[in-house]
Structure formats: structure tokens, C-alpha cells
PDB file of C-alpha atoms in Angstrom:
ATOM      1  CA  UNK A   1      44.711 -42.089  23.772  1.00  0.00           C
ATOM      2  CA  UNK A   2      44.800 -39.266  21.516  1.00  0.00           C
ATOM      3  CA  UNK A   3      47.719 -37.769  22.996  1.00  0.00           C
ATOM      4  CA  UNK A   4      49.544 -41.423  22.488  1.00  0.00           C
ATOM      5  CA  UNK A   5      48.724 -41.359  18.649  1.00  0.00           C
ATOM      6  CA  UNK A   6      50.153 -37.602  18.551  1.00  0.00           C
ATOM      7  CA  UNK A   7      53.233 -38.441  20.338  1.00  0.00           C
ATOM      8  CA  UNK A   8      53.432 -42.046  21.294  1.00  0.00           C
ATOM      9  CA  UNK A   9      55.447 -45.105  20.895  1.00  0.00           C
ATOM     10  CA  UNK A  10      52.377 -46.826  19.646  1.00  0.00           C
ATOM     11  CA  UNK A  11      50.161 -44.785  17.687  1.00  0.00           C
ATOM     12  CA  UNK A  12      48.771 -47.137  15.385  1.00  0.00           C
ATOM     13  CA  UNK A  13      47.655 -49.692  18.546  1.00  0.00           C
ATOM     14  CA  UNK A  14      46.018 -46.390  19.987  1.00  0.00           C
ATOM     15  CA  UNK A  15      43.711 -45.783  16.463  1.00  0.00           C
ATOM     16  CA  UNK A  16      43.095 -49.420  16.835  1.00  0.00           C
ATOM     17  CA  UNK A  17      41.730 -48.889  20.228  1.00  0.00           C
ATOM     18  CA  UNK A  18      39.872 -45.826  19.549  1.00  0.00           C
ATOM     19  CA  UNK A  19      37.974 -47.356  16.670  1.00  0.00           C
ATOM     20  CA  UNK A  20      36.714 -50.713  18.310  1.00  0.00           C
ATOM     21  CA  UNK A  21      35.536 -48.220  21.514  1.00  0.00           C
ATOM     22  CA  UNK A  22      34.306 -45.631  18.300  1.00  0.00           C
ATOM     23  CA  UNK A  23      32.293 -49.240  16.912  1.00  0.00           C
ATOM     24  CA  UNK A  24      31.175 -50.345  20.500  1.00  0.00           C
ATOM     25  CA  UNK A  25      30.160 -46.799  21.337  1.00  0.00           C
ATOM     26  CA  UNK A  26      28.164 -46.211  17.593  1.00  0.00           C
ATOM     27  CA  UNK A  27      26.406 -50.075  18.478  1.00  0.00           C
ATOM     28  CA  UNK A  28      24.789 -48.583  21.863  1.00  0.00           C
ATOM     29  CA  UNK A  29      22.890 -45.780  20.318  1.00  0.00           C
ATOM     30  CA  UNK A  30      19.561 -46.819  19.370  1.00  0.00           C
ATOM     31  CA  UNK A  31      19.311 -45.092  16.049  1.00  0.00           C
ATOM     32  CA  UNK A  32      15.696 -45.437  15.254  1.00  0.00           C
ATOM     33  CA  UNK A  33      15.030 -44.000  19.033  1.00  0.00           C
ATOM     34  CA  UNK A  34      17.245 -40.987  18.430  1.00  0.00           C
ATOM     35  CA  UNK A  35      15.129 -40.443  14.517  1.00  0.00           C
ATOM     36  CA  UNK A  36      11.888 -40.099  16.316  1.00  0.00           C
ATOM     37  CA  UNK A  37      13.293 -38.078  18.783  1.00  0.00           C
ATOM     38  CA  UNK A  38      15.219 -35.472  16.141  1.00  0.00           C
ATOM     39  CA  UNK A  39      11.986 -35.230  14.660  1.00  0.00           C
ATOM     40  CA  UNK A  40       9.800 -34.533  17.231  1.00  0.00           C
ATOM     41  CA  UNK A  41      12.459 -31.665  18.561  1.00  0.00           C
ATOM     42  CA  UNK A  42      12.070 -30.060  14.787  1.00  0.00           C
ATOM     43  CA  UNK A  43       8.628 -29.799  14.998  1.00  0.00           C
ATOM     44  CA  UNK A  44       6.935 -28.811  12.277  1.00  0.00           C
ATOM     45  CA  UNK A  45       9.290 -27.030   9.818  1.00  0.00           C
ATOM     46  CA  UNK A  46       8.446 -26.470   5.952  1.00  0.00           C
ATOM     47  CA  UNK A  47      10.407 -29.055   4.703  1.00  0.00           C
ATOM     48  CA  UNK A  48      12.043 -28.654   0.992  1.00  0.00           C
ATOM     49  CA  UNK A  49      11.775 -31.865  -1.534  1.00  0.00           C
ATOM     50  CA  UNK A  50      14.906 -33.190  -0.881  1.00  0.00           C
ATOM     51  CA  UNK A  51      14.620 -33.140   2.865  1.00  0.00           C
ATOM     52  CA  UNK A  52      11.526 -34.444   2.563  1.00  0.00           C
ATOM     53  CA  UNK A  53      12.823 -37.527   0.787  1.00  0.00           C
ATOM     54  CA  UNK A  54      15.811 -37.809   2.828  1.00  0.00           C
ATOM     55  CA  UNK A  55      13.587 -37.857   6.453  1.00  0.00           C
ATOM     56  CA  UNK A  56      11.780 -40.886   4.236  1.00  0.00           C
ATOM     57  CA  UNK A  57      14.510 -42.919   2.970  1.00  0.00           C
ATOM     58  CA  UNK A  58      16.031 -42.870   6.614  1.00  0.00           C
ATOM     59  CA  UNK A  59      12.451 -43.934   8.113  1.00  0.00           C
ATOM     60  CA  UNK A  60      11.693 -46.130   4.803  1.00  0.00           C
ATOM     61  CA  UNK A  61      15.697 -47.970   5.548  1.00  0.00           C
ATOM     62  CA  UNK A  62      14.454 -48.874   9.411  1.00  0.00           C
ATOM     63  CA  UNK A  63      11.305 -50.420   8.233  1.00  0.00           C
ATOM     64  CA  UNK A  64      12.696 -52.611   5.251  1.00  0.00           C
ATOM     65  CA  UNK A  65      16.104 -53.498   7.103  1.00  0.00           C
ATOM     66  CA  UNK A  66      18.058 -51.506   3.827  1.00  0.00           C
ATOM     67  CA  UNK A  67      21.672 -52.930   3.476  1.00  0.00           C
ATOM     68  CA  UNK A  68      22.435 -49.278   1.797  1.00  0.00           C
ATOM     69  CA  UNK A  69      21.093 -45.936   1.372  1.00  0.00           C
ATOM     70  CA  UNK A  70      22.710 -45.188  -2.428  1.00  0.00           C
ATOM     71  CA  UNK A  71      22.398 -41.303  -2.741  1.00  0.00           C
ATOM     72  CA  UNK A  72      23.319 -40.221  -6.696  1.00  0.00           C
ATOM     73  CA  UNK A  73      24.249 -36.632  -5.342  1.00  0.00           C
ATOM     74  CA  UNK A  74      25.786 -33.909  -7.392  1.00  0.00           C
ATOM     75  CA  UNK A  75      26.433 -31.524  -4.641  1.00  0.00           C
ATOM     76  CA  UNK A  76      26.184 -34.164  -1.706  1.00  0.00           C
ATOM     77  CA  UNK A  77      23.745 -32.004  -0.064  1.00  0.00           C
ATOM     78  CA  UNK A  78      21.171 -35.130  -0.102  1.00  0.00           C
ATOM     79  CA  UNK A  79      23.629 -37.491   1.325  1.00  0.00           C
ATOM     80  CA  UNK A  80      24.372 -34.643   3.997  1.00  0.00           C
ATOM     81  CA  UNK A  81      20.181 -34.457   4.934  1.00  0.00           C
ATOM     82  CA  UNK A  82      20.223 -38.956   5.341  1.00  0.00           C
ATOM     83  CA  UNK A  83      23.451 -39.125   7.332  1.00  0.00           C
ATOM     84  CA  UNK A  84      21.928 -35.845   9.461  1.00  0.00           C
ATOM     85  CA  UNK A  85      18.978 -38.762  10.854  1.00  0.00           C
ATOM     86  CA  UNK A  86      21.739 -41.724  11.124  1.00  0.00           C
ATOM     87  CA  UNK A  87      20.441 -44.474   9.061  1.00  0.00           C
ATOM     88  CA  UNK A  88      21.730 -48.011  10.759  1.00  0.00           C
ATOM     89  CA  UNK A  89      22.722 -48.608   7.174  1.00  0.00           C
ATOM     90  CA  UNK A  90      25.765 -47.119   5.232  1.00  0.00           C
ATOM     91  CA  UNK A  91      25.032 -43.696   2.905  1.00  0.00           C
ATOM     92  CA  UNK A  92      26.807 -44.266  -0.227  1.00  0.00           C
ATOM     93  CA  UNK A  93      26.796 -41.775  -2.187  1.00  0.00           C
ATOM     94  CA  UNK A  94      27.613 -41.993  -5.576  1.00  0.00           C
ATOM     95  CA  UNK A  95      28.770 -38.570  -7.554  1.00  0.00           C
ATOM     96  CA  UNK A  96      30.708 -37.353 -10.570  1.00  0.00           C
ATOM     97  CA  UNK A  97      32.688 -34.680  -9.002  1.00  0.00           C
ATOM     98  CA  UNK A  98      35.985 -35.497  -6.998  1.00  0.00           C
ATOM     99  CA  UNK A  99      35.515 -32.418  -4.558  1.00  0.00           C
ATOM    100  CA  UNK A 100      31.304 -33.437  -3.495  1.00  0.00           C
ATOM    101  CA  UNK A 101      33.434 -37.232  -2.901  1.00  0.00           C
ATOM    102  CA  UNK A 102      36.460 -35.806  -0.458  1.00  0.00           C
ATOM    103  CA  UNK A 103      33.591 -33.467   1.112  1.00  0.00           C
ATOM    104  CA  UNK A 104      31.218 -36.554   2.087  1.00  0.00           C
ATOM    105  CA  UNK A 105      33.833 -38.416   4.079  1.00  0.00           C
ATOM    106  CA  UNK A 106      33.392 -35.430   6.759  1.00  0.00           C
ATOM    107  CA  UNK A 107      29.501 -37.173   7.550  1.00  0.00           C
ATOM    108  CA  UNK A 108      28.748 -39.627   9.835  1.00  0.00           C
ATOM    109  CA  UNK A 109      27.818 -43.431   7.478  1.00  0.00           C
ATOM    110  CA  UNK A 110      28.540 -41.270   4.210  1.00  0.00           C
ATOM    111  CA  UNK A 111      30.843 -43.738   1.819  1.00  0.00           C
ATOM    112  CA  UNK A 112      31.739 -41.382  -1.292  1.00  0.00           C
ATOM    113  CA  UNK A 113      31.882 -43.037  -4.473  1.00  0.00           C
ATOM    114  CA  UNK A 114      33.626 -41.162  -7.323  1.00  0.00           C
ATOM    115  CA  UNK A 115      32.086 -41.949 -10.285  1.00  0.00           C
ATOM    116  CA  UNK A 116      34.093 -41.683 -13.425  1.00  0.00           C
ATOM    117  CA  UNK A 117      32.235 -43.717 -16.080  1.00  0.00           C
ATOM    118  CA  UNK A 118      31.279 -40.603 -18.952  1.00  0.00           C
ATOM    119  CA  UNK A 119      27.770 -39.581 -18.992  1.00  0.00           C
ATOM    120  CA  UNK A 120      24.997 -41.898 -21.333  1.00  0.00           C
ATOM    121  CA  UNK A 121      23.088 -40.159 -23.721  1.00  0.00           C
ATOM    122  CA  UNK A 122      19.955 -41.602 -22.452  1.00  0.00           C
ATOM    123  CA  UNK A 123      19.649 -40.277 -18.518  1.00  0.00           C
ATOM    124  CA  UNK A 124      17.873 -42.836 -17.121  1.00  0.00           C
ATOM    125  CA  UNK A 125      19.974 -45.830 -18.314  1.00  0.00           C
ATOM    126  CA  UNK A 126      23.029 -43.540 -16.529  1.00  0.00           C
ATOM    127  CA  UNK A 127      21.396 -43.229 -13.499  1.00  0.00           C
ATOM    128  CA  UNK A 128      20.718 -47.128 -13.270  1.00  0.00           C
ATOM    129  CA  UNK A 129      24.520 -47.786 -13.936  1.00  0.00           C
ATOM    130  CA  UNK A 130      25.447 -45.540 -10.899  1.00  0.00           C
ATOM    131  CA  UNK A 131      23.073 -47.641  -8.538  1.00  0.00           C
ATOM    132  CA  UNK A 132      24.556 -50.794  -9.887  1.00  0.00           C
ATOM    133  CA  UNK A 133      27.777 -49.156  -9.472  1.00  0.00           C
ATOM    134  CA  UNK A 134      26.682 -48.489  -6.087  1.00  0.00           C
ATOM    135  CA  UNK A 135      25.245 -51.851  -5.702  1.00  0.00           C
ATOM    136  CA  UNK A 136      28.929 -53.883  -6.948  1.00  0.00           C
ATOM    137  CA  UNK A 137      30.730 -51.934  -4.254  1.00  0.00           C
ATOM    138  CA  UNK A 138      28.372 -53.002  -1.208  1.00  0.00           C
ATOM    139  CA  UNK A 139      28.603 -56.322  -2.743  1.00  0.00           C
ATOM    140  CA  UNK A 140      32.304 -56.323  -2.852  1.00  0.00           C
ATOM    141  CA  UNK A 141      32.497 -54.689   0.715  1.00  0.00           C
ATOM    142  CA  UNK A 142      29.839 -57.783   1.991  1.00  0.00           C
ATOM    143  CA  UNK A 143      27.292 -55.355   3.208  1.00  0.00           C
ATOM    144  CA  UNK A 144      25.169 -55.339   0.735  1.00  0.00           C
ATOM    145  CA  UNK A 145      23.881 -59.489  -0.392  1.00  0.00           C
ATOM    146  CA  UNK A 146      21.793 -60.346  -2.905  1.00  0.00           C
ATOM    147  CA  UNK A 147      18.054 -60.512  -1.746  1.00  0.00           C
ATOM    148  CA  UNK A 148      18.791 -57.364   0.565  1.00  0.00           C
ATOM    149  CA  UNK A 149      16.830 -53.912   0.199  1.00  0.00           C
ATOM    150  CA  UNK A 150      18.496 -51.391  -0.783  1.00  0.00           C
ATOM    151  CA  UNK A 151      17.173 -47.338  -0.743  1.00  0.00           C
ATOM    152  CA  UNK A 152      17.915 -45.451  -3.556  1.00  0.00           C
ATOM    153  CA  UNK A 153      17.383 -41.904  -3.787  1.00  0.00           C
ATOM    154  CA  UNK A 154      17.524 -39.935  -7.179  1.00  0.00           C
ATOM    155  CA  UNK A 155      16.298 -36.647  -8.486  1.00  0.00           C
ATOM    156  CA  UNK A 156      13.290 -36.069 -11.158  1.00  0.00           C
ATOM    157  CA  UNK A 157      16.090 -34.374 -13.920  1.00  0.00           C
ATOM    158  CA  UNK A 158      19.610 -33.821 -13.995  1.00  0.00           C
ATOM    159  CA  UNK A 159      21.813 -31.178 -12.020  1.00  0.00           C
ATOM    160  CA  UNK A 160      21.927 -30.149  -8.586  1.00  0.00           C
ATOM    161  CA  UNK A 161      18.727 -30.422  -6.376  1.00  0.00           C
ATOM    162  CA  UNK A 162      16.434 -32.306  -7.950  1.00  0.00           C
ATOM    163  CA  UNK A 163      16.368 -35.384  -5.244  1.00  0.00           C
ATOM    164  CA  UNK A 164      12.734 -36.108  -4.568  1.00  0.00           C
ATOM    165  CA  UNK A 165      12.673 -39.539  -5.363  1.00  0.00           C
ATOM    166  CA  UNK A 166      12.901 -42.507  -3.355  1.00  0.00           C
ATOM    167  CA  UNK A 167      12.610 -45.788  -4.172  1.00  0.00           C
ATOM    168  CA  UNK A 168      13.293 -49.663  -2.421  1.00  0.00           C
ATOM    169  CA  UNK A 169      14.445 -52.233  -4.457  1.00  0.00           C
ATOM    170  CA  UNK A 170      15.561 -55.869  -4.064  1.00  0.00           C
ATOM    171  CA  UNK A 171      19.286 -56.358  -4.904  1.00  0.00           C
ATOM    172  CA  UNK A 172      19.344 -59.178  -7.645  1.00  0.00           C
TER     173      UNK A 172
END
């Protein structure tokens, strides 16, 4: 099929085709199976912060049914760690800096959200407009409803590798 799309008559048929066998393929993996498994192969590694939290929110999204996994990433490193374990839910992963947004779309359940609102004075009023940012586009995509769980992973301060905090809450 790939040659078809390169060269083909009917190339856009063909990336049909490839994405409903990518979907069907992506729906037989048991995800939760293949978790336990990756960590059980890592044994027991010293673990930063931010991996720590990301092995969590993946285990913490299986156990709550999460709709989401909303990352607020500077550097997309902590999206990179959750889509590393392959959450059943979507990663979005909401960041301030165009390049960290073109670089997520290379991960596996990573959507990028560029956010371009300007900062708020008061840091933890900004961070709750990027989850609700977060939040509006699941709703408008219909994958995230109101009642679901969402997992929301943030960092203790501002900048670039601070993520060590995880937390589940209720969309309204």
C-alpha cells in the first residue's frame, strides 16, 4: 500500500486503508498488559520525578478510565515519558512554544496543543486556564464528556522539569 500512495492512482484510498488497519491493529494490543510488562523488563531503575509521575498518571488513567492525560509541558519531555507506557487515553499536551508542539506529533497518543493565551501574573490561575484549555478541546473533539476523569500532570514551579504532580479530576 505504501508504494500505491507514493506512486499510485489512488493514494488517498490507500491512507484510508492504512489508517482503519493502523486503528484495528492499535485496538488489538492490550495496553494495560504491555504497561506491566514494560515495567517489569525495566526493573528497578532510579527513576527521576517526572518519570516517576508519568509511570503514575499512565497506571492512575487505567484505573479511573481517564478520557485524557493533559500534560502542561514546556519541553514535552513529560508528554514523551506518558506516551513511552501507551495510555488507552489521548496525551494532550498543552505548551507555549510552537517547536515542543510540531515535536510532540512524532509520539504515539501525543495531541500538541499550542498555547498562545499570554502568561497570568498569578501562576496558578494560568496553569488552570491551560487544563481548561485542554479540557474545551477534548470536549470539542467528543472524547472528553462531562463527568469523565481526566489526568492532569503539572510541575511544582514554572520552567522546564518541574512535572511531579499528578492529579485526577472530574470534568464539570
Amino acid at each position: 500500500l505504501s508504494g500505491e500512495t507514493a506512486k499510485g492512482d489512488y493514494p488517498a484510498v490507500c491512507v484510508r486503508t492504512m489508517a482503519k488497519i493502523a486503528r484495528e491493529a492499535e485496538a488489538c494490543v492490550w495496553n494495560e498488559r504491555f504497561f506491566e510488562d514494560l515495567m517489569r523488563a525495566e526493573g528497578n531503575h532510579d527513576y527521576d520525578h517526572t518519570y516517576t509521575t508519568a509511570i503514575s498518571s499512565v497506571l492512575a488513567s487505567y484505573k479511573c478510565r481517564a478520557s485524557a492525560i493533559i500534560c502542561l509541558t514546556t519541553s514535552g519531555r513529560t508528554a514523551h515519558m506518558v506516551a513511552k507506557y501507551k495510555p488507552l487515553c489521548p496525551i494532550l499536551a498543552v505548551t507555549r512554544f510552537d517547536q515542543v508542539a510540531r515535536q510532540a506529533q512524532l509520539f504515539r497518543g501525543v495531541l500538541p496543543l499550542y498555547y498562545e493565551q499570554d502568561r497570568v501574573d498569578d501562576w496558578s490561575v494560568d496553569m488552570d486556564n491551560r487544563v481548561n484549555f485542554a479540557i474545551d478541546f477534548g470536549k470539542k473533539s467528543r472524547f472528553i464528556a462531562s463527568g469523565d476523569n481526566v489526568v492532569v500532570i503539572t510541575g511544582w514551579r514554572k520552567g522546564s522539569g518541574a512535572s511531579n504532580t499528578m492529579r485526577i479530576m472530574k470534568v464539570a
